[in-house]
Amino acid sequence: MAILDILEFPDPRLRTVAQPVKTVDDRVRTMIDDMFETMYDAPGIGLAATQVDIHERIITIDVSEDKSEPLVFINPEITVLDGEMETMQEGCLSVPGFYEDVTRIEHCLVKAIDRNGEAFELECSGLLAVCIQHEVDHLDGKLMVDYISPLKRKRIKEKLDKKHKLEARQGKR
Ligand code: GNR
Ligand code: NI
């Protein structure tokens, strides 16, 4: 297993639209294992392959208290279950240190493929619903900061640009 580097805004690779997985084989399962290790290490409640520079439609999530409920979604498709919306303050491992309000669908149905290549469906609400929508956004090259004002986004970009320059000087990135 391996802990992978997480790309950070404004890295243009985060804007890549991920391709569907064609076959769920050992290559894909290894990527999933590495994604879980990276997500738990971060720590985060979700991770999209895009964030670790893998441009295939794979998501890992664990919203449980004790990190005991790993969920994998390959080629996920979200359908809206009703018109209810909910606003929550979100964080993102690719936008470290910033928390912003995002309004999303409250109840959704997710259809996806699991690590054995089997199709499944899951009704989502609460934090899981927020997280799955946040992760599918990543697969489509979309970020939490796209939902906030251009001025706020610019300020975040400037702060992260500074952080990355400092890290480059210290040989961290
Ligand atoms: O760890 C994470 N926490 C979080 C909190 C509120 C809404 C969404 C998230 S996802 C985030 C991990 C991440 O960046 N996934 O892409
Ligand atoms: Ni994120």
Coordinates of C-alpha atoms and ligand atoms in Angstrom, one line a residue:
M1 CA 0.0 0.0 0.0
A2 CA 1.1 3.6 -0.5
I3 CA 0.2 7.0 0.7
L4 CA -0.3 9.2 -2.4
D5 CA 0.4 12.9 -2.8
I6 CA -2.8 15.0 -2.8
L7 CA -3.1 17.7 -5.4
E8 CA -4.0 21.2 -4.1
F9 CA -5.9 24.1 -5.6
P10 CA -5.1 25.8 -8.0
D11 CA -3.3 22.8 -9.5
P12 CA -4.8 22.5 -13.1
R13 CA -4.8 18.7 -12.9
L14 CA -7.8 19.0 -10.4
R15 CA -9.8 20.3 -13.4
T16 CA -9.4 17.0 -15.4
V17 CA -12.6 15.1 -16.1
A18 CA -12.1 11.5 -15.0
Q19 CA -12.7 8.6 -17.4
P20 CA -15.1 5.7 -16.5
V21 CA -13.4 2.5 -15.3
K22 CA -13.8 -0.2 -17.9
T23 CA -12.8 -3.3 -15.9
V24 CA -12.5 -3.7 -12.1
D25 CA -9.3 -5.7 -11.9
D26 CA -6.3 -5.9 -9.5
R27 CA -4.9 -2.7 -11.0
V28 CA -8.0 -0.8 -9.9
R29 CA -8.2 -2.6 -6.5
T30 CA -4.6 -1.6 -5.8
M31 CA -5.5 2.1 -6.6
I32 CA -8.5 1.8 -4.2
D33 CA -6.3 0.4 -1.4
D34 CA -3.9 3.2 -1.9
M35 CA -6.7 5.7 -1.9
F36 CA -8.1 4.4 1.4
E37 CA -4.6 4.5 3.0
T38 CA -4.2 8.1 1.8
M39 CA -7.7 9.2 2.9
Y40 CA -7.4 7.7 6.4
D41 CA -3.9 9.1 6.8
A42 CA -4.9 12.7 5.7
P43 CA -7.4 12.3 7.5
G44 CA -10.4 12.8 5.3
I45 CA -13.9 11.4 5.1
G46 CA -13.7 11.0 1.3
L47 CA -11.3 11.0 -1.5
A48 CA -11.7 11.1 -5.3
A49 CA -9.1 9.6 -7.6
T50 CA -8.7 13.0 -9.3
Q51 CA -7.1 14.3 -6.0
V52 CA -4.3 11.8 -6.3
D53 CA -3.8 12.5 -10.0
I54 CA -5.6 9.4 -11.1
H55 CA -8.2 10.4 -13.7
E56 CA -10.5 7.5 -13.4
R57 CA -14.0 7.5 -11.8
I58 CA -13.2 6.1 -8.4
I59 CA -14.3 7.4 -5.0
T60 CA -13.5 6.2 -1.5
I61 CA -15.6 7.4 1.5
D62 CA -15.9 6.6 5.2
V63 CA -18.2 8.9 7.2
S64 CA -18.4 6.6 10.3
E65 CA -17.2 7.8 13.7
D66 CA -14.6 5.0 14.2
K67 CA -13.5 4.8 10.5
S68 CA -14.9 1.3 10.2
E69 CA -17.2 1.7 7.2
P70 CA -15.1 2.0 4.0
L71 CA -17.3 2.6 0.9
V72 CA -16.0 2.4 -2.7
F73 CA -17.9 3.9 -5.6
I74 CA -16.7 3.1 -9.2
N75 CA -18.4 5.0 -12.0
P76 CA -20.9 6.6 -9.6
E77 CA -24.1 8.1 -10.9
I78 CA -26.2 10.4 -8.7
T79 CA -29.9 10.9 -9.1
V80 CA -31.9 13.4 -7.1
L81 CA -34.5 11.8 -4.8
D82 CA -36.5 15.0 -3.9
G83 CA -36.1 18.7 -4.2
E84 CA -34.7 19.4 -0.7
M85 CA -31.4 21.2 -0.4
E86 CA -29.1 21.6 2.5
T87 CA -26.2 23.9 3.2
M88 CA -23.2 22.6 5.0
Q89 CA -19.7 24.0 5.8
E90 CA -17.4 21.8 3.7
G91 CA -13.7 21.2 3.8
C92 CA -11.5 19.7 1.1
L93 CA -8.1 18.0 1.3
S94 CA -7.3 19.8 -2.0
V95 CA -8.1 23.2 -0.4
P96 CA -6.5 22.7 3.0
G97 CA -7.3 25.1 5.8
F98 CA -10.5 26.6 4.3
Y99 CA -14.1 25.8 5.1
E100 CA -17.0 27.2 3.0
D101 CA -20.8 26.8 2.9
V102 CA -22.0 24.7 0.0
T103 CA -25.7 24.0 -0.8
R104 CA -26.4 20.6 -2.2
I105 CA -29.2 18.0 -2.7
E106 CA -30.2 16.5 0.7
H107 CA -31.3 13.1 -0.5
C108 CA -29.9 11.2 -3.4
L109 CA -29.6 7.8 -4.9
V110 CA -26.2 6.6 -6.0
K111 CA -25.7 3.8 -8.5
A112 CA -22.1 2.5 -8.7
I113 CA -19.9 -0.5 -9.1
D114 CA -18.1 -2.0 -6.1
R115 CA -14.5 -3.4 -5.8
N116 CA -15.7 -6.8 -7.1
G117 CA -17.2 -5.3 -10.2
E118 CA -20.8 -5.7 -9.0
A119 CA -23.4 -3.0 -9.5
F120 CA -25.1 -1.6 -6.4
E121 CA -27.4 1.3 -5.3
L122 CA -27.3 3.3 -2.1
E123 CA -29.7 5.9 -0.8
C124 CA -27.8 8.7 0.8
S125 CA -28.6 11.6 3.1
G126 CA -26.8 13.7 5.7
L127 CA -23.0 13.8 5.6
L128 CA -22.8 10.8 3.2
A129 CA -25.0 12.6 0.7
V130 CA -22.8 15.8 1.0
C131 CA -19.6 13.8 0.7
I132 CA -20.6 11.7 -2.4
Q133 CA -21.7 14.9 -4.2
H134 CA -18.4 16.6 -3.2
E135 CA -16.4 13.6 -4.6
V136 CA -18.4 13.3 -7.8
D137 CA -17.7 17.0 -8.4
H138 CA -13.9 16.2 -8.1
L139 CA -14.3 13.5 -10.8
D140 CA -15.9 16.2 -13.0
G141 CA -13.0 18.6 -12.4
K142 CA -15.2 20.7 -10.0
L143 CA -14.1 22.0 -6.6
M144 CA -15.8 23.4 -3.5
V145 CA -14.3 26.8 -4.2
D146 CA -16.4 27.0 -7.4
Y147 CA -19.5 27.5 -5.3
I148 CA -18.2 30.6 -3.5
S149 CA -17.7 34.2 -4.6
P150 CA -14.9 35.0 -7.1
L151 CA -13.3 37.3 -4.5
K152 CA -13.2 34.6 -1.8
R153 CA -11.8 32.2 -4.4
K154 CA -9.1 34.6 -5.4
R155 CA -8.1 35.1 -1.7
I156 CA -7.9 31.4 -1.2
K157 CA -5.8 31.0 -4.3
E158 CA -3.4 33.7 -3.2
K159 CA -3.0 32.1 0.2
L160 CA -2.4 28.6 -1.2
D161 CA 0.0 30.0 -3.9
K162 CA 2.1 31.4 -1.0
K163 CA 2.0 28.1 0.9
H164 CA 3.1 26.2 -2.1
K165 CA 6.0 28.6 -2.8
L166 CA 7.1 28.2 0.8
E167 CA 6.9 24.4 0.6
A168 CA 8.8 24.5 -2.7
R169 CA 11.6 26.4 -1.1
Q170 CA 11.6 23.9 1.8
G171 CA 11.7 21.1 -0.7
K172 CA 8.4 19.7 0.4
R173 CA 6.7 19.7 -3.1
Ligands
GNR1 O1 -12.4 15.2 4.7 C1 -13.3 15.9 4.1 N1 -14.3 16.4 4.8 C2 -15.5 17.0 4.3 C3 -16.3 17.8 5.2 C4 -17.4 18.3 4.7 C5 -17.8 18.1 3.4 C6 -17.0 17.4 2.5 C7 -15.8 16.8 3.0 S1 -14.9 15.9 1.9 C8 -13.3 16.1 2.6 C9 -12.3 15.2 1.9 C10 -12.1 15.7 0.5 O2 -11.6 16.7 0.2 N2 -12.7 14.9 -0.4 O3 -12.6 15.3 -1.7
NI2 NI -12.4 17.4 -1.7

